[in-house]
CSV table of C-alpha atoms in Angstrom, one decimal:
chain,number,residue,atom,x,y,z
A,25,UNK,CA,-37.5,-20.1,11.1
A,26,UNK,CA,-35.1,-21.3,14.0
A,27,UNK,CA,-31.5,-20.7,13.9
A,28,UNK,CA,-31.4,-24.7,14.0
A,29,UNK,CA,-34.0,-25.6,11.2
A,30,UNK,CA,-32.3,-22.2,9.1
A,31,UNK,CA,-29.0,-24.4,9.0
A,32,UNK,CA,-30.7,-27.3,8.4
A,33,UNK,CA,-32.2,-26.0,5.4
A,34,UNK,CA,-28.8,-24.9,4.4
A,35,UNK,CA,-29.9,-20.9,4.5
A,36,UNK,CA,-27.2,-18.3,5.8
A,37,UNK,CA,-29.0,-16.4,9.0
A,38,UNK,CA,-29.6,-12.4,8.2
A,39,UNK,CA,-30.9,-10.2,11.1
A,40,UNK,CA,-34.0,-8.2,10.3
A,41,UNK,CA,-34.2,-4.8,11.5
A,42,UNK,CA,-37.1,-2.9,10.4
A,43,UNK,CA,-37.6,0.9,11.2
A,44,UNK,CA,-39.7,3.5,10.1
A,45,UNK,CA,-38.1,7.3,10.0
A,46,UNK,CA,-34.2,6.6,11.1
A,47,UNK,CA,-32.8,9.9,10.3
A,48,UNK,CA,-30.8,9.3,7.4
A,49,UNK,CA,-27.7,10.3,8.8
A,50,UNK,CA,-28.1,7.6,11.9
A,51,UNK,CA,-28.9,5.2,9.2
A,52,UNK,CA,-25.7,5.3,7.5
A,53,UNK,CA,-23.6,4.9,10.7
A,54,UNK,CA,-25.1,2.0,11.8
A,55,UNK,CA,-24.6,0.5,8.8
A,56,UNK,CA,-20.9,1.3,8.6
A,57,UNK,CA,-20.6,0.2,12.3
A,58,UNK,CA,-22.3,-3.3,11.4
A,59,UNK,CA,-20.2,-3.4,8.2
A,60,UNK,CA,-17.3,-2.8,10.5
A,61,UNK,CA,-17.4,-4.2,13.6
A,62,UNK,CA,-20.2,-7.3,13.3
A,63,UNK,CA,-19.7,-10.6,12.2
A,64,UNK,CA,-23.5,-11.3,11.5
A,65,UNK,CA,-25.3,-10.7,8.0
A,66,UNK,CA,-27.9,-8.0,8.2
A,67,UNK,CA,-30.9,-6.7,6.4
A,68,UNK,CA,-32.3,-3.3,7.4
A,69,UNK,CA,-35.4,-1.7,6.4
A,70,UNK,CA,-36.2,2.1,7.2
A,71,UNK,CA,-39.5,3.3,5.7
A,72,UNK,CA,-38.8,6.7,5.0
A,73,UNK,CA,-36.4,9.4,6.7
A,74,UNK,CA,-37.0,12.5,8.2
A,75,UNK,CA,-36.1,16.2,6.9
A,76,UNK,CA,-35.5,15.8,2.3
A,77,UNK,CA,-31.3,15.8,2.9
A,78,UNK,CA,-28.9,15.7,0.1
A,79,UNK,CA,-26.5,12.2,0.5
A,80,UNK,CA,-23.8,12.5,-1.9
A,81,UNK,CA,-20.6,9.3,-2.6
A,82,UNK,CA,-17.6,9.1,-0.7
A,83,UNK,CA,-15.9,11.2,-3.8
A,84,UNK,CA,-18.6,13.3,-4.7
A,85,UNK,CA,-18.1,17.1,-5.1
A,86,UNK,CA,-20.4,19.5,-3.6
A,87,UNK,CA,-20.1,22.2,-6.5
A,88,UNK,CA,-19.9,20.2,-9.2
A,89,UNK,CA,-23.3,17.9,-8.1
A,90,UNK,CA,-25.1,20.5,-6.3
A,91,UNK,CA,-26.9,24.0,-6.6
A,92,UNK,CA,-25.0,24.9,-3.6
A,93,UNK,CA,-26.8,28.6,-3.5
A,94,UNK,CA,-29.7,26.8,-2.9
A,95,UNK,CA,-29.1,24.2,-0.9
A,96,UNK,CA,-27.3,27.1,1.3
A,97,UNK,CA,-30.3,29.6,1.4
A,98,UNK,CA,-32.7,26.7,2.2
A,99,UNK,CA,-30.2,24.7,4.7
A,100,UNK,CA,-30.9,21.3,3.1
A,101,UNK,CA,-28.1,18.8,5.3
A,102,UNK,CA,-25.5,17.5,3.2
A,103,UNK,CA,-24.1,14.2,3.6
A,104,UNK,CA,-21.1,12.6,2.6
A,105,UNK,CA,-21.7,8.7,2.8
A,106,UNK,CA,-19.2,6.1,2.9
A,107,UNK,CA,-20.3,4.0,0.3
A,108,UNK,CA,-18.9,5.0,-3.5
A,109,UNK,CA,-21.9,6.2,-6.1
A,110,UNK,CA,-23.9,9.2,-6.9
A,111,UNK,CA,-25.9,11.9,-5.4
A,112,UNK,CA,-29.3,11.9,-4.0
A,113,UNK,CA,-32.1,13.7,-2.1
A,114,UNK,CA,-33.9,11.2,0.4
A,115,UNK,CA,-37.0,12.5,2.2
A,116,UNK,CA,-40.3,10.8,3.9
A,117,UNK,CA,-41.2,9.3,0.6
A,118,UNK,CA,-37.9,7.2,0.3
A,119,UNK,CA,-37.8,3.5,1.5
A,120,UNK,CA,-34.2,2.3,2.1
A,121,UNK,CA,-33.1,-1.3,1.9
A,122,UNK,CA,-29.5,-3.1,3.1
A,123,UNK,CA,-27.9,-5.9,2.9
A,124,UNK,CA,-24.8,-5.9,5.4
A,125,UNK,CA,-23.2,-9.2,4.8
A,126,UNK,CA,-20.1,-12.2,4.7
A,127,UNK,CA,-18.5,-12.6,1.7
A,128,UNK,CA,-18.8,-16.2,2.1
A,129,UNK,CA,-22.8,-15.6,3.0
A,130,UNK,CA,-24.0,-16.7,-0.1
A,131,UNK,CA,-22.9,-19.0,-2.3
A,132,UNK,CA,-20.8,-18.8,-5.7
A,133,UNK,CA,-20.6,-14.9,-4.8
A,134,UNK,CA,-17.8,-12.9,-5.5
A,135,UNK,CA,-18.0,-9.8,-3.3
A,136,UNK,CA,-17.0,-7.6,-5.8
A,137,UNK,CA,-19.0,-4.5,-7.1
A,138,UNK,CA,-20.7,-6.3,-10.1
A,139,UNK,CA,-21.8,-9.8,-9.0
A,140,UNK,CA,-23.2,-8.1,-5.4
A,141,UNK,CA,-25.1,-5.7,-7.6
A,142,UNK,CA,-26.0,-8.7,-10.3
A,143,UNK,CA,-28.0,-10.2,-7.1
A,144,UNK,CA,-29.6,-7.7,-5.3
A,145,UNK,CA,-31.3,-7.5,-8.5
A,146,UNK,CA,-32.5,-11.2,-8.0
A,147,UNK,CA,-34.0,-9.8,-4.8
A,148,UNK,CA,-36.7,-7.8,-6.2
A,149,UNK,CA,-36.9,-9.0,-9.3
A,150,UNK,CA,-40.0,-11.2,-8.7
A,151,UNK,CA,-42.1,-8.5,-7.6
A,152,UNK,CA,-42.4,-7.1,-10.6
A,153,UNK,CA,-43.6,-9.8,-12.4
A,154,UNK,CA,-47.1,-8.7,-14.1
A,155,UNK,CA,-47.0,-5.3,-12.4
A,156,UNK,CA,-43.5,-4.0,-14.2
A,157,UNK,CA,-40.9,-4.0,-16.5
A,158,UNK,CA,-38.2,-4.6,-13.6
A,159,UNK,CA,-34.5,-4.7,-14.3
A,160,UNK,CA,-31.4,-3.9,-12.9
A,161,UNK,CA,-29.6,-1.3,-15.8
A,162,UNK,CA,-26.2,0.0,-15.4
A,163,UNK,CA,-26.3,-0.4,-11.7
A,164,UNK,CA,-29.7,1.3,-11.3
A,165,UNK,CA,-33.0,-0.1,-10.8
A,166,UNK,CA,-35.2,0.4,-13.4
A,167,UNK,CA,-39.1,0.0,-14.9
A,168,UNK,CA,-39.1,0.3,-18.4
A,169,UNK,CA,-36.4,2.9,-18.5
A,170,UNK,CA,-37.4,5.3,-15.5
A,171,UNK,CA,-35.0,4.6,-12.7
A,172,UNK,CA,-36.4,4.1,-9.6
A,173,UNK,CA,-33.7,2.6,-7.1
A,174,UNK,CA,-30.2,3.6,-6.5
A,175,UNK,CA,-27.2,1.7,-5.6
A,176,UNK,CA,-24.2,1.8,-3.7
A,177,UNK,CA,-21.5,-0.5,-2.3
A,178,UNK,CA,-18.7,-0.9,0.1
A,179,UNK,CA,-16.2,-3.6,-0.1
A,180,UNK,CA,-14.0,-4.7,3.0
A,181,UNK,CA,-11.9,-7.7,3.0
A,182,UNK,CA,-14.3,-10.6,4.5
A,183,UNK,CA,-17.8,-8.3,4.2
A,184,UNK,CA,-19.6,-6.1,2.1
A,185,UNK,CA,-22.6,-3.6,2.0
A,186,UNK,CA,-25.0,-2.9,-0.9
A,187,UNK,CA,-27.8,-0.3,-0.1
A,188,UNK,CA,-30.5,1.0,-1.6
A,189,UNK,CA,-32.5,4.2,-1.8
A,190,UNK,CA,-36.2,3.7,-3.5
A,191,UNK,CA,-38.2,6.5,-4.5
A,192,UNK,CA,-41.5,5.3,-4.0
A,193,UNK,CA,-42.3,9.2,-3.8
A,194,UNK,CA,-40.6,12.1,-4.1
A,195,UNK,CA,-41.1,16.1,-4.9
A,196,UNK,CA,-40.1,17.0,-7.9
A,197,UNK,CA,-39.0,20.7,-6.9
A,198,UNK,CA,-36.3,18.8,-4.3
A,199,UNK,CA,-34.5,17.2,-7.9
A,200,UNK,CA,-33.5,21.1,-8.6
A,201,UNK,CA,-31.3,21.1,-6.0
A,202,UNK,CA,-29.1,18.6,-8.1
A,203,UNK,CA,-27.4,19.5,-11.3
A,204,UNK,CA,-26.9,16.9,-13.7
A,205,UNK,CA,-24.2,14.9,-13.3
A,206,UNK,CA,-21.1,14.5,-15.8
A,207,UNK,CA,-21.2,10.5,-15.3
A,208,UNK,CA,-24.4,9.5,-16.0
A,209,UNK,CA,-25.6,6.1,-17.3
A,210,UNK,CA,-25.9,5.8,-21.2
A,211,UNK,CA,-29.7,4.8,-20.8
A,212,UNK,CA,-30.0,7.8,-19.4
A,213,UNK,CA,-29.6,9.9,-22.4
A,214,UNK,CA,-29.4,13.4,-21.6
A,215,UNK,CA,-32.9,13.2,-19.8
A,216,UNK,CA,-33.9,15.6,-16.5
A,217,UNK,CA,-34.4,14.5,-13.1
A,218,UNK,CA,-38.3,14.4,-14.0
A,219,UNK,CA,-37.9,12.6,-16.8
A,220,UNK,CA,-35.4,10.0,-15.7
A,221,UNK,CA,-36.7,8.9,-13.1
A,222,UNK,CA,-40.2,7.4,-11.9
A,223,UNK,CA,-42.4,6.9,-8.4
A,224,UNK,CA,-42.3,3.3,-7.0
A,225,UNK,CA,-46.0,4.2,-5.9
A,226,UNK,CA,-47.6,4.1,-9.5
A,227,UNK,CA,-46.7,0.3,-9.4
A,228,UNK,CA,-47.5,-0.7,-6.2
A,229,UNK,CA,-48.7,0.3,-2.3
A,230,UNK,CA,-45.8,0.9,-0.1
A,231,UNK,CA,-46.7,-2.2,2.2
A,232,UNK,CA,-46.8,-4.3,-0.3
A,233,UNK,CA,-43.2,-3.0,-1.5
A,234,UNK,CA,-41.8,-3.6,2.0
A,235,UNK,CA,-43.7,-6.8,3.0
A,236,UNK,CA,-42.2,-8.3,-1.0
A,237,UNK,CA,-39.1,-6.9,0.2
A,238,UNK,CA,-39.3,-9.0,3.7
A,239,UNK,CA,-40.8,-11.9,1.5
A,240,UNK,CA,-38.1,-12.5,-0.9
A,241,UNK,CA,-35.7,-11.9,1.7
A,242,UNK,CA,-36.5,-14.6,3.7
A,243,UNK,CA,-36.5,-16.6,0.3
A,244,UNK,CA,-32.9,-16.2,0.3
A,245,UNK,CA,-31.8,-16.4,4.2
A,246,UNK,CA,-33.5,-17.2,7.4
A,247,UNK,CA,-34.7,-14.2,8.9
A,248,UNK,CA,-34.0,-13.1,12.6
A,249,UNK,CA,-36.4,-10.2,13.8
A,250,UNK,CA,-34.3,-7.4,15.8
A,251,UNK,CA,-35.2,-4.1,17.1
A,252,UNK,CA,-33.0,-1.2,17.4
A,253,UNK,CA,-32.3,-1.6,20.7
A,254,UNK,CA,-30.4,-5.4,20.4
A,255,UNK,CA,-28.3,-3.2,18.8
A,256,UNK,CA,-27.7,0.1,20.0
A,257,UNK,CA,-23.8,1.4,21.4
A,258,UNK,CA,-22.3,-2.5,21.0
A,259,UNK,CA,-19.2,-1.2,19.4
A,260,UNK,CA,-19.2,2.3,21.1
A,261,UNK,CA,-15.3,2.7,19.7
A,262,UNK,CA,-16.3,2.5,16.2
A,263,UNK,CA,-15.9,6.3,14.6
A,264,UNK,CA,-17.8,6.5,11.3
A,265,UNK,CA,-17.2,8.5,8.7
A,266,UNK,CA,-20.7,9.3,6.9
A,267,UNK,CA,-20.6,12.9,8.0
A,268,UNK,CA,-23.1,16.2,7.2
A,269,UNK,CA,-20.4,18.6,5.3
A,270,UNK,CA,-20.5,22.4,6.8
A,271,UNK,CA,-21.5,25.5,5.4
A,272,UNK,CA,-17.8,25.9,3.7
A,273,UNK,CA,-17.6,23.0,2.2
A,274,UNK,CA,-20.8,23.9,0.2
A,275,UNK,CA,-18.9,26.9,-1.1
A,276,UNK,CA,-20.2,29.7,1.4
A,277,UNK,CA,-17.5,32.6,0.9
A,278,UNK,CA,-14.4,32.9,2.9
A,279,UNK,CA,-15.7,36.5,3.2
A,280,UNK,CA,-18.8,36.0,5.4
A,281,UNK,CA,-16.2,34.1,7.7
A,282,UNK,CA,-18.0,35.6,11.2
A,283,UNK,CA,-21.9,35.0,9.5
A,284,UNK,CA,-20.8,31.5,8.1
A,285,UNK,CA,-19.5,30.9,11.8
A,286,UNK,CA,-22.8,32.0,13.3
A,287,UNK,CA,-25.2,30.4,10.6
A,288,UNK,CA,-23.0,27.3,11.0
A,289,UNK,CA,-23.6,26.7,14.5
A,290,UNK,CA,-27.6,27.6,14.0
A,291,UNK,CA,-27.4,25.3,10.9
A,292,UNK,CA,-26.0,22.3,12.8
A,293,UNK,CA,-28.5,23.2,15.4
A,294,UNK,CA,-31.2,22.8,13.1
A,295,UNK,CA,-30.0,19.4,11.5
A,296,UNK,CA,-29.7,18.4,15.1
A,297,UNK,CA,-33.1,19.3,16.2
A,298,UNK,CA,-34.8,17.4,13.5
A,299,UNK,CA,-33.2,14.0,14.3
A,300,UNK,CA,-36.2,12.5,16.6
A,301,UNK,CA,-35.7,9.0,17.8
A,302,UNK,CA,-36.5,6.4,15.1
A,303,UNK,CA,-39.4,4.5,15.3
A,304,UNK,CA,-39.4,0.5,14.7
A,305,UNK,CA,-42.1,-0.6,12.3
B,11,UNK,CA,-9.4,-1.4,-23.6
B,12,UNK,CA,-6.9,-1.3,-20.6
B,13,UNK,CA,-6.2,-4.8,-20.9
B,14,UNK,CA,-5.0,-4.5,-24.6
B,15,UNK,CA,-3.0,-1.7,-23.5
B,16,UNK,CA,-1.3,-3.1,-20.5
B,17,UNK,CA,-0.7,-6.1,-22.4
B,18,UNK,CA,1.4,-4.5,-25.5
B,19,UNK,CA,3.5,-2.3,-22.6
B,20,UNK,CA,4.1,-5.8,-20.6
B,21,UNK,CA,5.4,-7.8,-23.2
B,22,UNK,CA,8.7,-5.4,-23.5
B,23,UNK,CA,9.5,-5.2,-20.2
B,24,UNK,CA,8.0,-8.5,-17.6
B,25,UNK,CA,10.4,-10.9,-16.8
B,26,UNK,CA,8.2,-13.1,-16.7
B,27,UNK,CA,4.3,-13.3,-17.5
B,28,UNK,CA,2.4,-15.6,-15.6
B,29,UNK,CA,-1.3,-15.1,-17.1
B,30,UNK,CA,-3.6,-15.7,-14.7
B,31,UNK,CA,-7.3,-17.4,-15.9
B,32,UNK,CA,-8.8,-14.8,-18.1
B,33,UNK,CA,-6.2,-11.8,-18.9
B,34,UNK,CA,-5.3,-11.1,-15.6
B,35,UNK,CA,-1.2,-10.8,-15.6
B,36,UNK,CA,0.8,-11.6,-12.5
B,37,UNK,CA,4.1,-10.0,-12.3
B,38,UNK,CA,7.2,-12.4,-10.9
B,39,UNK,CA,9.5,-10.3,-8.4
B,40,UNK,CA,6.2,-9.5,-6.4
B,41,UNK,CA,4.7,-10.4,-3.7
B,42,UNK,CA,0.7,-11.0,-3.3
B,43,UNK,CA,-1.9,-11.0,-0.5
B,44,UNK,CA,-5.1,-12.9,-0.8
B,45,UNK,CA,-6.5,-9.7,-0.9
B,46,UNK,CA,-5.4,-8.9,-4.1
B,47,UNK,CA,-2.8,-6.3,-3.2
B,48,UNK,CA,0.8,-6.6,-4.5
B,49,UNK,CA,4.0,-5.6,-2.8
B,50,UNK,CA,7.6,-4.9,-4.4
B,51,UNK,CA,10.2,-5.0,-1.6
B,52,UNK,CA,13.6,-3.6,-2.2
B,53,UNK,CA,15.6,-3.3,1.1
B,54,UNK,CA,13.8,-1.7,3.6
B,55,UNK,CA,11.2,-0.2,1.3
B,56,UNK,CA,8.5,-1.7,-0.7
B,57,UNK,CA,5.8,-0.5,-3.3
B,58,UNK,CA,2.1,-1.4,-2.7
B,59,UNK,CA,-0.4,-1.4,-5.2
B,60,UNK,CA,-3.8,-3.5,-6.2
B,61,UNK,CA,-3.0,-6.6,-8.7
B,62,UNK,CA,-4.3,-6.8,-12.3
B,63,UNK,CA,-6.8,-8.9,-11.1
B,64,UNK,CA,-8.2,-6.8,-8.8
B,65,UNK,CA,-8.6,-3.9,-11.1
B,66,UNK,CA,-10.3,-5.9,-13.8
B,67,UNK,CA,-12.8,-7.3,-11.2
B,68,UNK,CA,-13.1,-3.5,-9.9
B,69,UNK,CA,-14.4,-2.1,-12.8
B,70,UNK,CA,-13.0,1.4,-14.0
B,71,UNK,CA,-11.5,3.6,-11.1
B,72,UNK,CA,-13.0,6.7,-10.5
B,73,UNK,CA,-11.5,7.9,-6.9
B,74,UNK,CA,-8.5,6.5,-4.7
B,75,UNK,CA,-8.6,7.3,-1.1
B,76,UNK,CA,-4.9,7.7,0.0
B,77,UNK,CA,-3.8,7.3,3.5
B,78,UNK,CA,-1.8,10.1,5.1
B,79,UNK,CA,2.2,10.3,4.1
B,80,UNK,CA,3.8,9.2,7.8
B,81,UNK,CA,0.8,7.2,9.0
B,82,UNK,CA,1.6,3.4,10.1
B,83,UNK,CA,0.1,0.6,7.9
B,84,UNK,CA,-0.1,-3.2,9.4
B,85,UNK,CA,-0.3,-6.3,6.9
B,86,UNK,CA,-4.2,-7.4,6.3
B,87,UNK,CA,-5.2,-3.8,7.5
B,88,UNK,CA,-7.2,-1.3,5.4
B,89,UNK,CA,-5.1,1.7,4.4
B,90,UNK,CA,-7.1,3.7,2.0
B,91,UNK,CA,-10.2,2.4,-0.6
B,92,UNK,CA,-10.5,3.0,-4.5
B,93,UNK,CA,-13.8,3.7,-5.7
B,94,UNK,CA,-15.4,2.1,-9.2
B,95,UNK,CA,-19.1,0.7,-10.2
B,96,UNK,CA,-20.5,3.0,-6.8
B,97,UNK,CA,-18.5,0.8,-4.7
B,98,UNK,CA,-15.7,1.4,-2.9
B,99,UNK,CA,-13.0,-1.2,-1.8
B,100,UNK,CA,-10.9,-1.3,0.9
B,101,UNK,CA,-7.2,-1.8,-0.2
B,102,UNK,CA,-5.6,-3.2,2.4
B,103,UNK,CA,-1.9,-3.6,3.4
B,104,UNK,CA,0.4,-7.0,2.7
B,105,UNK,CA,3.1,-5.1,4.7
B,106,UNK,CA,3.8,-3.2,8.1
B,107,UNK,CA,5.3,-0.1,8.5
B,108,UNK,CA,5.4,3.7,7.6
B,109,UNK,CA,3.9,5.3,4.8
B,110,UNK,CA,6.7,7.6,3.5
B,111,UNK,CA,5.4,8.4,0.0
B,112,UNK,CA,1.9,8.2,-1.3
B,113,UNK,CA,1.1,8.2,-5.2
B,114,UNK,CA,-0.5,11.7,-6.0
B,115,UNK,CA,-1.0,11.5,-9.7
B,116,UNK,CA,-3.7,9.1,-8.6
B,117,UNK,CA,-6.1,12.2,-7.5
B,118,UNK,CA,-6.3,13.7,-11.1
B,119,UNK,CA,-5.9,10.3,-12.6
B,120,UNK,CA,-7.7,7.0,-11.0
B,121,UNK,CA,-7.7,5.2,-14.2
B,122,UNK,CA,-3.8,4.5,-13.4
B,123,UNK,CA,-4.9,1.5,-11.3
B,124,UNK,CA,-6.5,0.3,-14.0
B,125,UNK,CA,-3.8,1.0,-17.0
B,126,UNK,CA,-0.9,0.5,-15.4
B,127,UNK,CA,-1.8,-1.7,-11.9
B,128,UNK,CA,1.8,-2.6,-11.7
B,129,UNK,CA,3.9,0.9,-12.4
B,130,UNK,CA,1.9,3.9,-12.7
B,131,UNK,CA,-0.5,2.8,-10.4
B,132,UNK,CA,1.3,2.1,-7.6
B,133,UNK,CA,-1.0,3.3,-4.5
B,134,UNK,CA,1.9,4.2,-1.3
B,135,UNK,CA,5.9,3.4,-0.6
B,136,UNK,CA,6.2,1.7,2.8
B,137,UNK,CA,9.1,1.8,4.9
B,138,UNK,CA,9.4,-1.5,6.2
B,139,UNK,CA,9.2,-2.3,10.2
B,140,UNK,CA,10.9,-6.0,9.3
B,141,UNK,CA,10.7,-8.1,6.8
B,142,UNK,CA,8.6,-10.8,9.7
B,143,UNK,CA,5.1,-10.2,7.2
B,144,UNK,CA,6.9,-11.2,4.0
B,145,UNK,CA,6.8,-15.4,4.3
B,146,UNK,CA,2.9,-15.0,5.0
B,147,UNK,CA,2.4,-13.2,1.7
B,148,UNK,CA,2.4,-15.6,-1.8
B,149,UNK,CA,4.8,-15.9,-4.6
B,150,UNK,CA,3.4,-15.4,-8.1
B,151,UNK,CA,2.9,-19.1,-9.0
B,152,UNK,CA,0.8,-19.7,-5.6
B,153,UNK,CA,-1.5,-15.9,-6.0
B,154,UNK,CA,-1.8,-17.4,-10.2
B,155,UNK,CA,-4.0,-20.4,-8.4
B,156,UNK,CA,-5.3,-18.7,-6.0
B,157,UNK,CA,-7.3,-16.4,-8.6
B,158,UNK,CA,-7.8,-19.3,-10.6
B,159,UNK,CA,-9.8,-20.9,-7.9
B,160,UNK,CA,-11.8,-17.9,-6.6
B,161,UNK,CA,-13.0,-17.2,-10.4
B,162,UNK,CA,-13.7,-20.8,-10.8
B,163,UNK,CA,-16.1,-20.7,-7.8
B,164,UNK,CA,-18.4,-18.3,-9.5
């Protein structure tokens, strides 16, 4: 739809930026650097990341979320995100979905953490219909009672951000690099990782997930198709803080100062190596 | 919970209670911002913190990002962020100045923003530049509307 006939029909514009394989890490600062330093609403889609990485909240606590041994002995990257909320482990088989917007964008919304999360559910929610028992449950995404989508926010004045991470597949030995957290939902009632959650794939093809996605979207805005390269480096000045934490933070002793030194430098090598160019879908 | 509590300590001890729609509770010798950050002056110092409102909207606090003691903070301009519901929230300055005192029982003990938004919870003590930002910022009759009308647009 025009920008022209998208006023007309009284829809707020949202740019559309679809990629397939964004490092996870890259992901996450473009996102703060839209949420920061862009006046536009945004939607981005990026079907599936690279290497499994850990992505934990802006508070979260290496030692007490992780099986920092094992993350250490198999260098799984680390992430700190800016956005509040729990811990996960995003790999190829995760599909992410954003919504970077105004807090004026849509109408009657209070951008605070409840209402944005109350409709992002309205997003997905027809989807579902005949193929799932979709809901939105204590800020998760649910069928039946399996979670399959997890949430986080951050609030600024005049914008806001609410992503997603879907598991439309995942490998289950990855989940043992998380402990169980001491907040959990109540729904989730004392249940594993295996158990708790559930693949996005038993319900539908991953297309169809993303083209619904694109579909419902553009039921609620007009969409504007971008690529990554309208924009890369606009707001070169913008330092965010998403960061990969080091090999201390995770806990390595103070003892193997000189090997931590070394295995740091060959372990940010590593991340850095595996961070190919995204691809646009 | 909270509410029930803060309401039983406020009743000994406000000057004045100016109920905002719902059980929000606006206190009179402040000062507001339309972001929903409060601001106590006395002299060349003031208290910052986030209003009742805000903390009810929030949710329950689980993390408060505190700016650095000595760091400069400018009216409308983030200074630190609380975290609740997997969201966090920018808390933004209503005054400019100098950070000279931040509130450190908040790192064992979040939930003070939402028990005691107005005393315990007080977020950072600002040494004033001027008192230039103070006419911009509203008195507790004209922030009581103002919530009023942004929960009435829901």
């Amino acid at each position: 739809m025009a920008a022209s006939q998208a006023r007309k029909a009284g829809l707020p514009i949202i740019n559309l930026l679809r990629v397939k394989g964004m490092p996870i890490l890259q992901q996450l600062h473009l996102e703060e650097r839209l949420l920061r330093t862009s006046s536009q609403n945004w939607c981005i889609i990026n079907d599936g990341t690279t290497r499994p990485t850990i992505v934990m909240g802006v508070s979260g606590k290496a030692k007490e979320l992780l099986e920092t041994d094992a993350v250490l002995r198999d260098e799984i990257p680390v992430i700190r995100r800016f956005t509040g909320g729990g811990t996960v482990i995003v790999d190829q088989g995760t599909i992410f979905v954003t919504f970077i917007c105004n807090k004026d964008a849509i109408s009657g919304l209070q951008s605070y953490p409840r209402p944005i999360m109350s409709w992002s559910s309205l997003i997905y929610k027809n989807m579902f219909q005949g193929i799932g028992e979709f809901s939105l449950r204590e800020n998760d995404y649910v069928i039946g009672n399996h979670k399959f989508g997890g949430n986080a926010q951050s609030i600024t004045k005049n914008r806001w951000v609410h992503h997603t991470s879907f598991l439309w597949d995942y490998e289950i030995s990855n989940m043992g690099y998380l402990k169980m957290p001491t907040r959990v939902p109540e729904y989730r009632q004392a249940r594993n990782h295996a158990e708790f959650i559930c693949r996005l794939k038993e319900y539908m093809s991953r297309s169809d997930f993303i083209d619904g996605t694109m579909d419902s979207v553009a039921s609620h805005f007009a969409l504007r198709s971008l690529d990554a390269d309208d924009i890369q480096n606009s707001s070169s000045q913008f330092e965010p803080s998403s960061r990969i934490l080091t090999r201390q933070e995770l806990g390595e002793e103070a003892s193997m100062e000189l090997v931590g030194t070394v295995s740091q430098i060959s372990y940010m090598a590593a991340i850095s190596s595996t961070c190919p160019t995204s691809k646009i879908a | 919970m909270a509410r029930s509590l803060w309401a039983t300590r406020a009743a000994s001890y406000l000057r004045i209670n100016v109920p905002c729609r719902g059980f929000a509770t606006v206190l009179k010798d402040l000062k507001y911002a339309d972001s929903h950050e409060w601001v106590r002056v006395e002299g060349e110092s003031a208290t910052v913190g986030i209003t009742d409102h805000a903390q009810d909207h929030l949710g329950e606090v689980v993390y408060v990002e505190l700016p650095e003691e000595g760091s400069k903070v400018e009216q409308g301009a983030s200074f630190g962020a609380v975290e609740s519901v997997k969201a966090t929230s920018d808390v933004n300055s209503p005054v400019s100045g100098k950070v000279v005192e931040v509130n450190k029982k908040l790192s064992d003990s979040p939930g003070l923003v939402n028990s005691s938004p107005y005393e315990d919870g007080w977020i950072i003590k600002v040494e004033l530049e001027d008192d230039s930002d103070l006419p911009c910022l509203m008195d507790p009759e004209r922030y009581t509307k103002f919530c009023e009308k942004e929960d009435a647009s829901r």
